[in-house]
Amino acid sequence: MPTLTTSIEDTSPVIVYSQSNGYQSWRAGSSKTDASLDSYSSGSYMVTNASQASVSFSFYGTGVQLFGSKRQGHGFYQISIDSLVYPQVNGGVNDTQGQFNVQLFSTVALAAGYHTVKMTNLGTGDLDLDYLTWQTPIGEVEDTLRTITLQDTDPAFTYNPSANWFNTPANLGFFSGGTGHATSIAGSWLELKFTGDAIALYGPLTPNGPAYTVSLDGQASGNYSSASQAIYRPQQLLYQAGNLQGKEHTLKVQTEDNTSGSQFVVDYALVYSTSTAKSTGPSLSTGAIIGAALGSFFLLVIIIVALFFGFRCWSRYRKYGKIAVQQPRSDSEPRHTLQPYQQGPTTYADSSNSHSRLIPSTSYVSMRSDQQQSTSSSTNITPPSTAAPWSPPPGTRVIYSTISDPFVAGPNKADDLQAQVVTVPFTPGDKYRPDLSSPTLDPAPQQARSSILAAGPSHYIGSPNYSEGVSAEGQPSPNAPLHPLRPGEVTTGTWTPPAYQSGNPF
């Protein structure tokens, strides 16, 4: 626990010297009567030779020490703290030079609290007081003590009425920071707002200085005098208080009747606090604390759930890799469509026959954007019987398409040629009816296959594809000569290339 040690001179107003019959029992040491004045702290001391004259001081702390001298002519004295009286002590010595800066009394075993120490002269010998110190505990064991200096110009100070105060007191060169505030009008006061564990207010003492009263947080703390016994003394302790619990406080100092017209002057203040000074702001209600706790709990749950699912997705990604997502197909892409395909009469020369053929054809082509063109008929065709030559039913149109296999190695691979017969349901009015039946693949008629096989090897690889001939009326005729078909050409008839001998897909 930090401990604050404060030292004050004999001239401080917080030290109370007794009086006798209205007169001071104590007097200030003077160089006129004492050649050893400079041996005292700050060149000053208070001395008495009156029996039962006393000096007292009140403080908050755990220890206190009184310093003075032991010289020839000094007598016995006694110390008391609160109700505890200590044994008498002889303050005289035979040394003509005397002893200075002597510890007349010391204790550090007091319980933390407010105490009053009193030193009493027991005879008519001399007793002097040079200065005293005391110890004040602040904060907790692990805290660090901080000291904040507030100059008289700090906004924490307010002076009332403001017209009664001025900032040009005498001897500014002796002031901390070179500034000070003074008043010579009785009833003027100042207020200082601060937050800390202890406070000390400093200012100069002048001969015949006015009396003043001090209150802390509205509670009167005592009456004091700013008059020094002999000469001007700067930066003297005007007031001190401890055990303030690190909270916000208001110190008020007000001047009393001032018949001499002398000035009351303030220089600066020291505020002592710790690193864990308590906040003076409004505290949260119980409901607000519970609400904040619940909110924090639910936020923690959400974070845990998010981390769980994130880790799970990451683990699955490491195990299976990135999962491709198929994009939906755009409605603008062409679907399966059916449109008429017209090919007019075509005339060309047959390399094996000197006459020309007219090949009328009317068909329907089923197309998709991602498929090759295929041809279709208007009605379903009953699969032909292998026992007799096949011919289409009356009133139907049959479309055949030839496909040559580029991987066939020689003329003996006639069985590697294949054809697809695609039938598409149509009504007699040539309207497409998908609800009647789905397109099917039918095997090639046996008659057409036999005709192709009879045509000879020259009709296969290296030669144009052939179809069975047609009559002059455009009807299929097995006796009509064959004519070549250009690649991809479509005609009517009953011809088809031979199906595969092995693995026939039909």
mmCIF file of C-alpha atoms in Angstrom, residues 230-363:
data_model
loop_
_atom_site.group_PDB
_atom_site.id
_atom_site.type_symbol
_atom_site.label_atom_id
_atom_site.label_comp_id
_atom_site.label_asym_id
_atom_site.label_seq_id
_atom_site.Cartn_x
_atom_site.Cartn_y
_atom_site.Cartn_z
ATOM 1 C CA ALA A 230 7.446 37.397 12.102
ATOM 2 C CA ILE A 231 8.188 37.480 8.399
ATOM 3 C CA TYR A 232 6.750 36.541 4.993
ATOM 4 C CA ARG A 233 6.895 32.764 4.344
ATOM 5 C CA PRO A 234 6.011 31.392 0.869
ATOM 6 C CA GLN A 235 4.499 28.009 -0.055
ATOM 7 C CA GLN A 236 3.164 27.098 3.371
ATOM 8 C CA LEU A 237 0.559 24.384 3.988
ATOM 9 C CA LEU A 238 -2.801 26.104 4.447
ATOM 10 C CA TYR A 239 -4.896 22.918 4.665
ATOM 11 C CA GLN A 240 -4.611 19.134 4.277
ATOM 12 C CA ALA A 241 -6.979 16.154 4.389
ATOM 13 C CA GLY A 242 -6.643 12.425 3.813
ATOM 14 C CA ASN A 243 -8.754 9.256 3.620
ATOM 15 C CA LEU A 244 -10.823 10.665 0.756
ATOM 16 C CA GLN A 245 -11.324 7.264 -0.940
ATOM 17 C CA GLY A 246 -10.313 8.497 -4.388
ATOM 18 C CA LYS A 247 -13.697 10.138 -4.985
ATOM 19 C CA GLU A 248 -14.689 13.576 -6.231
ATOM 20 C CA HIS A 249 -14.716 16.299 -3.603
ATOM 21 C CA THR A 250 -15.233 20.037 -3.251
ATOM 22 C CA LEU A 251 -12.952 22.100 -1.035
ATOM 23 C CA LYS A 252 -14.143 25.560 0.032
ATOM 24 C CA VAL A 253 -11.971 28.236 1.683
ATOM 25 C CA GLN A 254 -13.542 31.477 2.867
ATOM 26 C CA THR A 255 -11.886 34.536 4.428
ATOM 27 C CA GLU A 256 -13.137 35.928 7.737
ATOM 28 C CA ASP A 257 -13.260 39.507 9.030
ATOM 29 C CA ASN A 258 -10.181 41.368 7.913
ATOM 30 C CA THR A 259 -9.659 44.600 9.856
ATOM 31 C CA SER A 260 -6.027 44.968 8.870
ATOM 32 C CA GLY A 261 -6.674 44.860 5.147
ATOM 33 C CA SER A 262 -3.974 42.207 4.606
ATOM 34 C CA GLN A 263 -4.252 39.693 1.795
ATOM 35 C CA PHE A 264 -5.238 36.066 1.799
ATOM 36 C CA VAL A 265 -3.305 34.378 -1.015
ATOM 37 C CA VAL A 266 -3.483 30.925 -2.588
ATOM 38 C CA ASP A 267 -0.636 29.469 -4.638
ATOM 39 C CA TYR A 268 -1.357 25.843 -5.677
ATOM 40 C CA ALA A 269 -2.783 22.494 -4.536
ATOM 41 C CA LEU A 270 -1.443 18.954 -4.505
ATOM 42 C CA VAL A 271 -3.881 16.091 -5.137
ATOM 43 C CA TYR A 272 -2.737 12.600 -4.190
ATOM 44 C CA SER A 273 -4.350 9.597 -5.833
ATOM 45 C CA THR A 274 -3.610 6.091 -7.032
ATOM 46 C CA SER A 275 -3.760 4.305 -10.379
ATOM 47 C CA THR A 276 -7.109 2.778 -9.347
ATOM 48 C CA ALA A 277 -8.849 5.975 -8.306
ATOM 49 C CA LYS A 278 -12.576 5.321 -8.115
ATOM 50 C CA SER A 279 -14.931 6.823 -10.658
ATOM 51 C CA THR A 280 -17.350 9.461 -9.404
ATOM 52 C CA GLY A 281 -19.785 9.037 -12.291
ATOM 53 C CA PRO A 282 -23.257 7.516 -11.908
ATOM 54 C CA SER A 283 -23.229 3.784 -11.297
ATOM 55 C CA LEU A 284 -25.203 1.295 -13.359
ATOM 56 C CA SER A 285 -28.440 -0.077 -11.981
ATOM 57 C CA THR A 286 -28.864 -3.768 -11.229
ATOM 58 C CA GLY A 287 -31.130 -4.201 -14.254
ATOM 59 C CA ALA A 288 -28.577 -2.571 -16.537
ATOM 60 C CA ILE A 289 -25.838 -4.826 -15.198
ATOM 61 C CA ILE A 290 -27.994 -7.944 -15.729
ATOM 62 C CA GLY A 291 -28.920 -6.804 -19.235
ATOM 63 C CA ALA A 292 -25.295 -6.192 -20.128
ATOM 64 C CA ALA A 293 -24.341 -9.620 -18.780
ATOM 65 C CA LEU A 294 -27.086 -11.377 -20.786
ATOM 66 C CA GLY A 295 -26.168 -9.467 -23.920
ATOM 67 C CA SER A 296 -22.548 -10.472 -23.539
ATOM 68 C CA PHE A 297 -23.576 -14.113 -23.004
ATOM 69 C CA PHE A 298 -25.733 -14.278 -26.145
ATOM 70 C CA LEU A 299 -23.037 -12.539 -28.169
ATOM 71 C CA LEU A 300 -20.565 -15.163 -26.991
ATOM 72 C CA VAL A 301 -22.988 -17.958 -27.999
ATOM 73 C CA ILE A 302 -23.406 -16.458 -31.487
ATOM 74 C CA ILE A 303 -19.648 -16.228 -31.921
ATOM 75 C CA ILE A 304 -19.189 -19.855 -30.826
ATOM 76 C CA VAL A 305 -21.894 -21.093 -33.252
ATOM 77 C CA ALA A 306 -20.399 -19.080 -36.115
ATOM 78 C CA LEU A 307 -16.950 -20.482 -35.398
ATOM 79 C CA PHE A 308 -18.351 -24.041 -35.252
ATOM 80 C CA PHE A 309 -20.055 -23.861 -38.657
ATOM 81 C CA GLY A 310 -17.103 -22.004 -40.153
ATOM 82 C CA PHE A 311 -14.719 -24.727 -38.969
ATOM 83 C CA ARG A 312 -17.085 -27.408 -40.255
ATOM 84 C CA CYS A 313 -17.259 -25.843 -43.736
ATOM 85 C CA TRP A 314 -13.493 -25.422 -43.771
ATOM 86 C CA SER A 315 -12.997 -29.083 -42.835
ATOM 87 C CA ARG A 316 -15.345 -30.261 -45.586
ATOM 88 C CA TYR A 317 -13.620 -28.014 -48.084
ATOM 89 C CA ARG A 318 -10.248 -29.540 -47.176
ATOM 90 C CA LYS A 319 -11.700 -33.030 -47.539
ATOM 91 C CA TYR A 320 -13.805 -32.689 -50.711
ATOM 92 C CA GLY A 321 -12.451 -29.557 -52.350
ATOM 93 C CA LYS A 322 -14.496 -26.795 -53.878
ATOM 94 C CA ILE A 323 -18.065 -27.776 -54.834
ATOM 95 C CA ALA A 324 -19.037 -26.512 -58.269
ATOM 96 C CA VAL A 325 -22.454 -24.909 -58.434
ATOM 97 C CA GLN A 326 -24.302 -25.344 -61.734
ATOM 98 C CA GLN A 327 -25.654 -22.073 -62.981
ATOM 99 C CA PRO A 328 -29.332 -22.078 -64.002
ATOM 100 C CA ARG A 329 -29.918 -22.209 -67.711
ATOM 101 C CA SER A 330 -30.905 -18.917 -69.223
ATOM 102 C CA ASP A 331 -34.384 -18.757 -70.713
ATOM 103 C CA SER A 332 -32.850 -17.026 -73.700
ATOM 104 C CA GLU A 333 -31.016 -20.184 -74.750
ATOM 105 C CA PRO A 334 -32.761 -22.004 -77.621
ATOM 106 C CA ARG A 335 -34.693 -25.074 -76.578
ATOM 107 C CA HIS A 336 -35.680 -28.091 -78.649
ATOM 108 C CA THR A 337 -37.459 -26.680 -81.697
ATOM 109 C CA LEU A 338 -39.144 -28.153 -84.726
ATOM 110 C CA GLN A 339 -39.189 -26.273 -87.999
ATOM 111 C CA PRO A 340 -39.920 -27.276 -91.619
ATOM 112 C CA TYR A 341 -37.016 -27.995 -93.859
ATOM 113 C CA GLN A 342 -37.688 -27.618 -97.618
ATOM 114 C CA GLN A 343 -35.474 -28.951 -100.329
ATOM 115 C CA GLY A 344 -36.636 -28.421 -103.865
ATOM 116 C CA PRO A 345 -36.130 -30.787 -106.813
ATOM 117 C CA THR A 346 -32.445 -31.470 -107.300
ATOM 118 C CA THR A 347 -30.927 -32.494 -110.640
ATOM 119 C CA TYR A 348 -27.485 -33.988 -110.844
ATOM 120 C CA ALA A 349 -25.592 -36.451 -113.043
ATOM 121 C CA ASP A 350 -25.180 -40.030 -111.937
ATOM 122 C CA SER A 351 -21.627 -41.251 -112.480
ATOM 123 C CA SER A 352 -22.884 -44.733 -113.248
ATOM 124 C CA ASN A 353 -25.958 -43.696 -115.220
ATOM 125 C CA SER A 354 -26.159 -41.135 -117.996
ATOM 126 C CA HIS A 355 -29.598 -39.860 -116.985
ATOM 127 C CA SER A 356 -30.577 -37.325 -114.342
ATOM 128 C CA ARG A 357 -32.955 -37.812 -111.435
ATOM 129 C CA LEU A 358 -35.395 -35.455 -109.806
ATOM 130 C CA ILE A 359 -35.506 -36.044 -106.049
ATOM 131 C CA PRO A 360 -38.475 -34.302 -104.526
ATOM 132 C CA SER A 361 -38.515 -34.294 -100.750
ATOM 133 C CA THR A 362 -40.446 -32.634 -97.993
ATOM 134 C CA SER A 363 -39.337 -33.249 -94.439
#
